Each structure stands twice: as C-alpha cells, then as structure tokens.
Short mmCIF file of N, CA and C in Angstrom, two decimals:
data_model
loop_
_atom_site.label_atom_id
_atom_site.label_comp_id
_atom_site.label_asym_id
_atom_site.label_seq_id
_atom_site.Cartn_x
_atom_site.Cartn_y
_atom_site.Cartn_z
N UNK A 201 13.29 -3.97 9.48
CA UNK A 201 14.65 -3.72 9.85
C UNK A 201 14.73 -2.40 10.61
N UNK A 202 15.66 -2.32 11.55
CA UNK A 202 15.82 -1.12 12.38
C UNK A 202 16.36 0.04 11.55
N UNK A 203 16.01 1.27 11.95
CA UNK A 203 16.66 2.44 11.35
C UNK A 203 18.16 2.42 11.67
N UNK A 204 18.92 3.20 10.91
CA UNK A 204 20.36 3.24 11.09
C UNK A 204 20.81 4.68 11.34
N UNK A 205 21.64 4.85 12.37
CA UNK A 205 22.30 6.13 12.64
C UNK A 205 23.76 5.92 12.29
N UNK A 206 24.29 6.83 11.49
CA UNK A 206 25.64 6.63 10.94
C UNK A 206 26.46 7.91 11.05
N UNK A 207 27.74 7.73 11.28
CA UNK A 207 28.71 8.83 11.33
C UNK A 207 29.82 8.51 10.34
N UNK A 208 30.50 9.57 9.87
CA UNK A 208 31.68 9.42 9.03
C UNK A 208 32.82 10.15 9.72
N UNK A 209 33.97 9.50 9.82
CA UNK A 209 35.13 10.11 10.47
C UNK A 209 36.38 9.84 9.65
N UNK A 210 37.17 10.87 9.50
CA UNK A 210 38.48 10.76 8.86
C UNK A 210 39.50 11.35 9.80
N UNK A 211 40.70 11.60 9.33
CA UNK A 211 41.72 12.18 10.19
C UNK A 211 41.27 13.53 10.76
N UNK A 212 41.45 13.70 12.05
CA UNK A 212 41.08 14.96 12.73
C UNK A 212 42.35 15.71 13.09
N UNK A 213 42.30 17.01 12.97
CA UNK A 213 43.47 17.83 13.30
C UNK A 213 43.69 17.92 14.81
N UNK A 214 42.69 17.49 15.56
CA UNK A 214 42.77 17.54 17.02
C UNK A 214 42.04 16.32 17.58
N UNK A 215 42.43 15.90 18.77
CA UNK A 215 41.72 14.80 19.44
C UNK A 215 40.29 15.18 19.78
N UNK A 216 39.97 16.47 19.73
CA UNK A 216 38.60 16.91 20.02
C UNK A 216 37.60 16.34 19.00
N UNK A 217 38.05 16.13 17.78
CA UNK A 217 37.17 15.53 16.77
C UNK A 217 36.75 14.12 17.14
N UNK A 218 37.69 13.34 17.64
CA UNK A 218 37.37 11.97 18.06
C UNK A 218 36.57 11.96 19.35
N UNK A 219 36.86 12.91 20.24
CA UNK A 219 36.08 13.03 21.48
C UNK A 219 34.64 13.39 21.16
N UNK A 220 34.44 14.33 20.24
CA UNK A 220 33.07 14.71 19.89
C UNK A 220 32.33 13.55 19.24
N UNK A 221 33.02 12.73 18.45
CA UNK A 221 32.40 11.53 17.88
C UNK A 221 31.94 10.60 19.00
N UNK A 222 32.81 10.36 19.97
CA UNK A 222 32.46 9.49 21.10
C UNK A 222 31.23 10.03 21.83
N UNK A 223 31.20 11.33 22.09
CA UNK A 223 30.06 11.94 22.79
C UNK A 223 28.79 11.90 21.95
N UNK A 224 28.94 12.08 20.63
CA UNK A 224 27.78 12.01 19.74
C UNK A 224 27.17 10.60 19.74
N UNK A 225 28.03 9.58 19.63
CA UNK A 225 27.55 8.19 19.66
C UNK A 225 26.89 7.89 21.01
N UNK A 226 27.54 8.30 22.10
CA UNK A 226 26.97 8.06 23.44
C UNK A 226 25.62 8.73 23.60
N UNK A 227 25.49 9.97 23.09
CA UNK A 227 24.22 10.67 23.25
C UNK A 227 23.10 9.98 22.48
N UNK A 228 23.40 9.52 21.27
CA UNK A 228 22.37 8.83 20.49
C UNK A 228 22.00 7.49 21.12
N UNK A 229 23.00 6.79 21.64
CA UNK A 229 22.70 5.51 22.30
C UNK A 229 21.86 5.73 23.56
N UNK A 230 22.12 6.81 24.28
CA UNK A 230 21.35 7.12 25.48
C UNK A 230 19.90 7.45 25.10
N UNK A 231 19.73 8.18 24.01
CA UNK A 231 18.39 8.62 23.61
C UNK A 231 17.60 7.55 22.87
N UNK A 232 18.28 6.72 22.08
CA UNK A 232 17.59 5.75 21.22
C UNK A 232 17.77 4.30 21.62
N UNK A 233 18.80 4.02 22.43
CA UNK A 233 19.01 2.66 22.89
C UNK A 233 19.11 1.66 21.76
N UNK A 234 18.36 0.57 21.88
CA UNK A 234 18.41 -0.50 20.88
C UNK A 234 17.32 -0.36 19.80
N UNK A 235 16.65 0.79 19.75
CA UNK A 235 15.63 1.02 18.72
C UNK A 235 16.23 1.20 17.33
N UNK A 236 17.52 1.53 17.29
CA UNK A 236 18.22 1.74 16.02
C UNK A 236 19.55 0.98 16.05
N UNK A 237 20.15 0.83 14.89
CA UNK A 237 21.51 0.32 14.80
C UNK A 237 22.44 1.51 14.57
N UNK A 238 23.73 1.32 14.90
CA UNK A 238 24.71 2.39 14.84
C UNK A 238 25.87 1.96 13.95
N UNK A 239 26.35 2.92 13.12
CA UNK A 239 27.45 2.61 12.22
C UNK A 239 28.44 3.78 12.21
N UNK A 240 29.70 3.45 12.07
CA UNK A 240 30.74 4.45 11.82
C UNK A 240 31.45 4.07 10.54
N UNK A 241 31.48 5.02 9.59
CA UNK A 241 32.24 4.87 8.37
C UNK A 241 33.53 5.66 8.56
N UNK A 242 34.66 5.07 8.24
CA UNK A 242 35.93 5.75 8.48
C UNK A 242 36.80 5.72 7.23
N UNK A 243 37.67 6.73 7.15
CA UNK A 243 38.59 6.80 6.02
C UNK A 243 39.92 7.39 6.47
N UNK A 244 40.99 6.85 5.91
CA UNK A 244 42.35 7.36 6.12
C UNK A 244 42.77 7.42 7.59
N UNK A 245 42.36 6.43 8.37
CA UNK A 245 42.74 6.37 9.79
C UNK A 245 43.75 5.26 10.02
N UNK A 246 44.60 5.46 11.01
CA UNK A 246 45.54 4.42 11.40
C UNK A 246 44.78 3.31 12.13
N UNK A 247 45.38 2.13 12.17
CA UNK A 247 44.77 1.01 12.89
C UNK A 247 44.58 1.35 14.37
N UNK A 248 45.54 2.07 14.94
CA UNK A 248 45.44 2.49 16.34
C UNK A 248 44.20 3.37 16.56
N UNK A 249 43.96 4.31 15.65
CA UNK A 249 42.79 5.19 15.76
C UNK A 249 41.51 4.40 15.56
N UNK A 250 41.48 3.51 14.58
CA UNK A 250 40.30 2.69 14.32
C UNK A 250 39.93 1.89 15.56
N UNK A 251 40.92 1.34 16.24
CA UNK A 251 40.67 0.54 17.44
C UNK A 251 40.16 1.37 18.60
N UNK A 252 40.29 2.69 18.53
CA UNK A 252 39.83 3.57 19.60
C UNK A 252 38.45 4.17 19.30
N UNK A 253 37.88 3.85 18.15
CA UNK A 253 36.56 4.39 17.81
C UNK A 253 35.51 3.81 18.76
N UNK A 254 34.43 4.55 18.98
CA UNK A 254 33.36 4.04 19.85
C UNK A 254 32.78 2.73 19.32
N UNK A 255 32.30 1.91 20.20
CA UNK A 255 31.69 0.63 19.83
C UNK A 255 30.35 0.87 19.15
N UNK A 256 30.20 0.29 17.94
CA UNK A 256 28.96 0.40 17.17
C UNK A 256 28.64 -0.96 16.57
N UNK A 257 27.45 -1.07 15.97
CA UNK A 257 27.03 -2.32 15.35
C UNK A 257 27.76 -2.60 14.03
N UNK A 258 28.06 -1.53 13.28
CA UNK A 258 28.65 -1.67 11.96
C UNK A 258 29.83 -0.70 11.85
N UNK A 259 30.98 -1.21 11.41
CA UNK A 259 32.17 -0.39 11.18
C UNK A 259 32.55 -0.58 9.71
N UNK A 260 32.61 0.52 8.95
CA UNK A 260 32.79 0.45 7.51
C UNK A 260 34.07 1.17 7.08
N UNK A 261 34.95 0.47 6.39
CA UNK A 261 36.14 1.07 5.80
C UNK A 261 35.73 1.65 4.44
N UNK A 262 35.71 2.96 4.36
CA UNK A 262 35.23 3.61 3.15
C UNK A 262 36.15 3.43 1.94
N UNK A 263 37.37 3.02 2.16
CA UNK A 263 38.27 2.78 1.02
C UNK A 263 37.73 1.67 0.12
N UNK A 264 36.89 0.81 0.66
CA UNK A 264 36.27 -0.25 -0.14
C UNK A 264 35.31 0.31 -1.19
N UNK A 265 34.91 1.59 -1.05
CA UNK A 265 33.91 2.19 -1.93
C UNK A 265 34.48 3.23 -2.88
N UNK A 266 35.78 3.48 -2.81
CA UNK A 266 36.38 4.42 -3.75
C UNK A 266 36.23 3.85 -5.16
N UNK A 267 35.80 4.68 -6.07
CA UNK A 267 35.57 4.24 -7.44
C UNK A 267 34.11 4.00 -7.76
N UNK A 268 33.21 4.07 -6.77
CA UNK A 268 31.79 3.82 -7.06
C UNK A 268 31.19 4.93 -7.91
N UNK A 269 31.85 6.09 -7.95
CA UNK A 269 31.38 7.21 -8.77
C UNK A 269 32.34 7.46 -9.93
N UNK A 270 32.98 6.43 -10.41
CA UNK A 270 33.94 6.58 -11.50
C UNK A 270 35.23 7.21 -11.02
N UNK A 271 35.67 8.25 -11.72
CA UNK A 271 36.93 8.92 -11.39
C UNK A 271 36.77 9.97 -10.29
N UNK A 272 35.56 10.21 -9.85
CA UNK A 272 35.31 11.23 -8.82
C UNK A 272 35.82 10.72 -7.47
N UNK A 273 36.78 11.43 -6.91
CA UNK A 273 37.37 11.02 -5.63
C UNK A 273 36.70 11.76 -4.47
N UNK A 274 36.55 11.10 -3.34
CA UNK A 274 35.94 11.77 -2.18
C UNK A 274 36.88 12.82 -1.60
N UNK A 275 36.34 13.99 -1.33
CA UNK A 275 37.09 15.08 -0.71
C UNK A 275 36.20 15.69 0.37
N UNK A 276 36.77 15.89 1.56
CA UNK A 276 36.04 16.55 2.65
C UNK A 276 34.71 15.89 2.95
N UNK A 277 33.62 16.68 3.00
CA UNK A 277 32.32 16.12 3.36
C UNK A 277 31.78 15.10 2.36
N UNK A 278 32.35 15.03 1.16
CA UNK A 278 31.89 14.05 0.17
C UNK A 278 32.09 12.62 0.67
N UNK A 279 32.98 12.43 1.65
CA UNK A 279 33.16 11.09 2.21
C UNK A 279 31.86 10.54 2.76
N UNK A 280 30.93 11.40 3.14
CA UNK A 280 29.64 10.94 3.69
C UNK A 280 28.85 10.12 2.67
N UNK A 281 29.21 10.24 1.42
CA UNK A 281 28.50 9.52 0.35
C UNK A 281 29.23 8.25 -0.09
N UNK A 282 30.19 7.80 0.68
CA UNK A 282 30.96 6.59 0.36
C UNK A 282 30.77 5.57 1.46
N UNK A 283 29.86 4.66 1.35
CA UNK A 283 28.85 4.48 0.32
C UNK A 283 27.67 5.43 0.56
N UNK A 284 26.83 5.63 -0.46
CA UNK A 284 25.71 6.54 -0.28
C UNK A 284 24.69 6.05 0.74
N UNK A 285 24.49 4.76 0.81
CA UNK A 285 23.56 4.17 1.79
C UNK A 285 24.16 2.86 2.30
N UNK A 286 23.89 2.59 3.56
CA UNK A 286 24.26 1.29 4.13
C UNK A 286 23.02 0.40 4.30
N UNK A 287 21.87 1.04 4.42
CA UNK A 287 20.64 0.28 4.69
C UNK A 287 19.49 0.88 3.89
N UNK A 288 19.32 0.41 2.69
CA UNK A 288 18.30 0.96 1.79
C UNK A 288 16.88 0.60 2.25
N UNK A 289 16.73 -0.51 2.94
CA UNK A 289 15.38 -0.99 3.28
C UNK A 289 14.79 -0.34 4.53
N UNK A 290 15.49 0.63 5.13
CA UNK A 290 14.93 1.35 6.27
C UNK A 290 15.48 2.77 6.27
N UNK A 291 15.00 3.59 7.18
CA UNK A 291 15.51 4.96 7.22
C UNK A 291 16.93 4.98 7.76
N UNK A 292 17.68 5.97 7.32
CA UNK A 292 19.09 6.08 7.66
C UNK A 292 19.42 7.56 7.83
N UNK A 293 20.15 7.88 8.87
CA UNK A 293 20.57 9.25 9.10
C UNK A 293 22.08 9.27 9.26
N UNK A 294 22.71 10.21 8.57
CA UNK A 294 24.15 10.37 8.63
C UNK A 294 24.44 11.67 9.38
N UNK A 295 25.09 11.55 10.52
CA UNK A 295 25.32 12.69 11.40
C UNK A 295 26.76 13.16 11.38
N UNK A 296 26.95 14.44 11.64
CA UNK A 296 28.28 14.97 11.88
C UNK A 296 28.75 14.49 13.24
N UNK A 297 30.06 14.31 13.38
CA UNK A 297 30.59 13.81 14.65
C UNK A 297 30.45 14.82 15.78
N UNK A 298 30.19 16.09 15.46
CA UNK A 298 30.06 17.08 16.53
C UNK A 298 28.60 17.39 16.87
N UNK A 299 27.67 16.55 16.41
CA UNK A 299 26.27 16.70 16.78
C UNK A 299 26.01 15.87 18.04
N UNK A 300 25.83 16.54 19.15
CA UNK A 300 25.61 15.88 20.44
C UNK A 300 24.25 16.32 20.95
N UNK A 301 23.31 15.39 21.03
CA UNK A 301 21.95 15.71 21.44
C UNK A 301 21.74 15.41 22.92
N UNK A 302 21.00 16.29 23.55
CA UNK A 302 20.63 16.07 24.96
C UNK A 302 19.21 15.58 25.07
N UNK A 303 18.38 15.96 24.11
CA UNK A 303 17.00 15.49 24.02
C UNK A 303 16.74 15.11 22.57
N UNK A 304 15.72 14.30 22.37
CA UNK A 304 15.38 13.86 21.02
C UNK A 304 14.24 14.73 20.48
N UNK A 305 14.50 15.55 19.45
CA UNK A 305 13.44 16.39 18.89
C UNK A 305 12.34 15.55 18.24
N UNK A 306 11.11 16.04 18.29
CA UNK A 306 9.99 15.32 17.70
C UNK A 306 10.21 15.06 16.21
N UNK A 307 10.83 16.00 15.51
CA UNK A 307 11.10 15.80 14.08
C UNK A 307 11.99 14.58 13.85
N UNK A 308 12.93 14.35 14.75
CA UNK A 308 13.81 13.18 14.61
C UNK A 308 13.04 11.90 14.92
N UNK A 309 12.17 11.95 15.89
CA UNK A 309 11.33 10.79 16.20
C UNK A 309 10.47 10.45 14.98
N UNK A 310 9.87 11.47 14.37
CA UNK A 310 9.05 11.27 13.16
C UNK A 310 9.90 10.70 12.03
N UNK A 311 11.12 11.19 11.89
CA UNK A 311 12.01 10.70 10.84
C UNK A 311 12.25 9.21 10.98
N UNK A 312 12.47 8.73 12.20
CA UNK A 312 12.77 7.32 12.41
C UNK A 312 11.57 6.42 12.11
N UNK A 313 10.41 7.01 11.93
CA UNK A 313 9.23 6.24 11.54
C UNK A 313 9.02 6.29 10.02
N UNK A 314 9.96 6.88 9.30
CA UNK A 314 9.87 7.01 7.84
C UNK A 314 10.85 6.05 7.17
N UNK A 315 10.98 6.18 5.86
CA UNK A 315 11.97 5.38 5.13
C UNK A 315 12.94 6.28 4.38
N UNK A 316 13.21 7.45 4.93
CA UNK A 316 14.07 8.44 4.28
C UNK A 316 15.53 8.28 4.68
N UNK A 317 16.37 9.00 3.95
CA UNK A 317 17.80 9.10 4.22
C UNK A 317 18.09 10.58 4.46
N UNK A 318 18.87 10.89 5.49
CA UNK A 318 19.14 12.28 5.84
C UNK A 318 20.61 12.44 6.17
N UNK A 319 21.23 13.50 5.63
CA UNK A 319 22.63 13.82 5.92
C UNK A 319 22.66 15.19 6.56
N UNK A 320 23.38 15.31 7.67
CA UNK A 320 23.55 16.62 8.29
C UNK A 320 24.90 17.19 7.89
N UNK A 321 24.96 18.50 7.77
CA UNK A 321 26.22 19.17 7.45
C UNK A 321 26.20 20.54 8.11
N UNK A 322 27.17 20.80 8.96
CA UNK A 322 27.28 22.09 9.62
C UNK A 322 27.74 23.14 8.63
N UNK A 323 27.40 24.38 8.92
CA UNK A 323 27.89 25.45 8.07
C UNK A 323 29.26 25.94 8.52
N UNK A 324 29.71 25.50 9.71
CA UNK A 324 31.07 25.79 10.17
C UNK A 324 31.43 24.79 11.26
N UNK A 325 32.72 24.64 11.50
CA UNK A 325 33.17 23.76 12.58
C UNK A 325 33.03 24.47 13.90
N UNK A 326 32.54 23.74 14.91
CA UNK A 326 32.37 24.34 16.23
C UNK A 326 32.55 23.28 17.28
N UNK A 327 33.67 23.32 17.96
CA UNK A 327 33.92 22.35 19.03
C UNK A 327 33.45 22.87 20.37
N UNK A 328 32.94 24.08 20.41
CA UNK A 328 32.53 24.68 21.67
C UNK A 328 31.07 24.38 22.00
N UNK A 329 30.33 23.85 21.05
CA UNK A 329 28.91 23.59 21.27
C UNK A 329 28.06 24.79 20.92
N UNK A 330 28.66 25.87 20.48
CA UNK A 330 27.93 27.09 20.13
C UNK A 330 28.14 27.36 18.65
N UNK A 331 27.05 27.50 17.92
CA UNK A 331 27.15 27.79 16.49
C UNK A 331 26.94 29.26 16.24
#
C-alpha cells in the first residue's frame, strides 16, 4: 500500500490558513506525485469551506472520531490525533498546513520507505515562511 501524506484543518482566523493548506498540498503533489496518497482531515468547517479544500484522495470528517479517547475532547493541535492513524499498514505523515516544501529532503525520502508515523508541529505560527 502507498504511504499517506495527511493534513488536519479546522477553522482558520484568516484565509491565509486555507491558502497555505492549498500550497502545502500542491507542493507535496509536485514533489511526490502518485507515489503517495493524500488526505485532509477536517473539523468544525462549514460545507462551503469543505467544498473549497484542495482535491485529495481521502477527505475525513474528524467529528466521526470524537469519543475515541473517552471523555477527552480534541483541542487545538490534538485534532491531529483524531483519528490517530488512517493507514496502519504503511507509513503515514501528518503535516501542518503551513509546511510548504520546495525540495524533498533525503530524510523524508527515507521516511517514505519505512513503516513509521510522523506528526509535525511548529513551535509558532508563521505565515511569512520565516520561522
């Protein structure tokens, strides 16, 4: 089975959040093409916003997974764990919507040849491309 690249998106305070998601998906598709599958997990979005999300192979409504951890409710970045995995039988990477790659690092190439799961998390929000 193909590796999976996945993003999580919820309500954004600015349209820049959705734009960065679109650019992130486009950059990964440009770099990886059909070697991987692509998924977007979404939460608390209007139908209008959902219909404007970038085209991917898998679109997941995270509200279907509320309660998988008992009474623990998803807050902020914890949404990335709803569900914890979409594809257990291959490697899976969960990216922030503001991660836009221009080249594919060797470490990422090596990762896609593994069976691991990886979640990225920024230490601060940055829409300027500078951390």
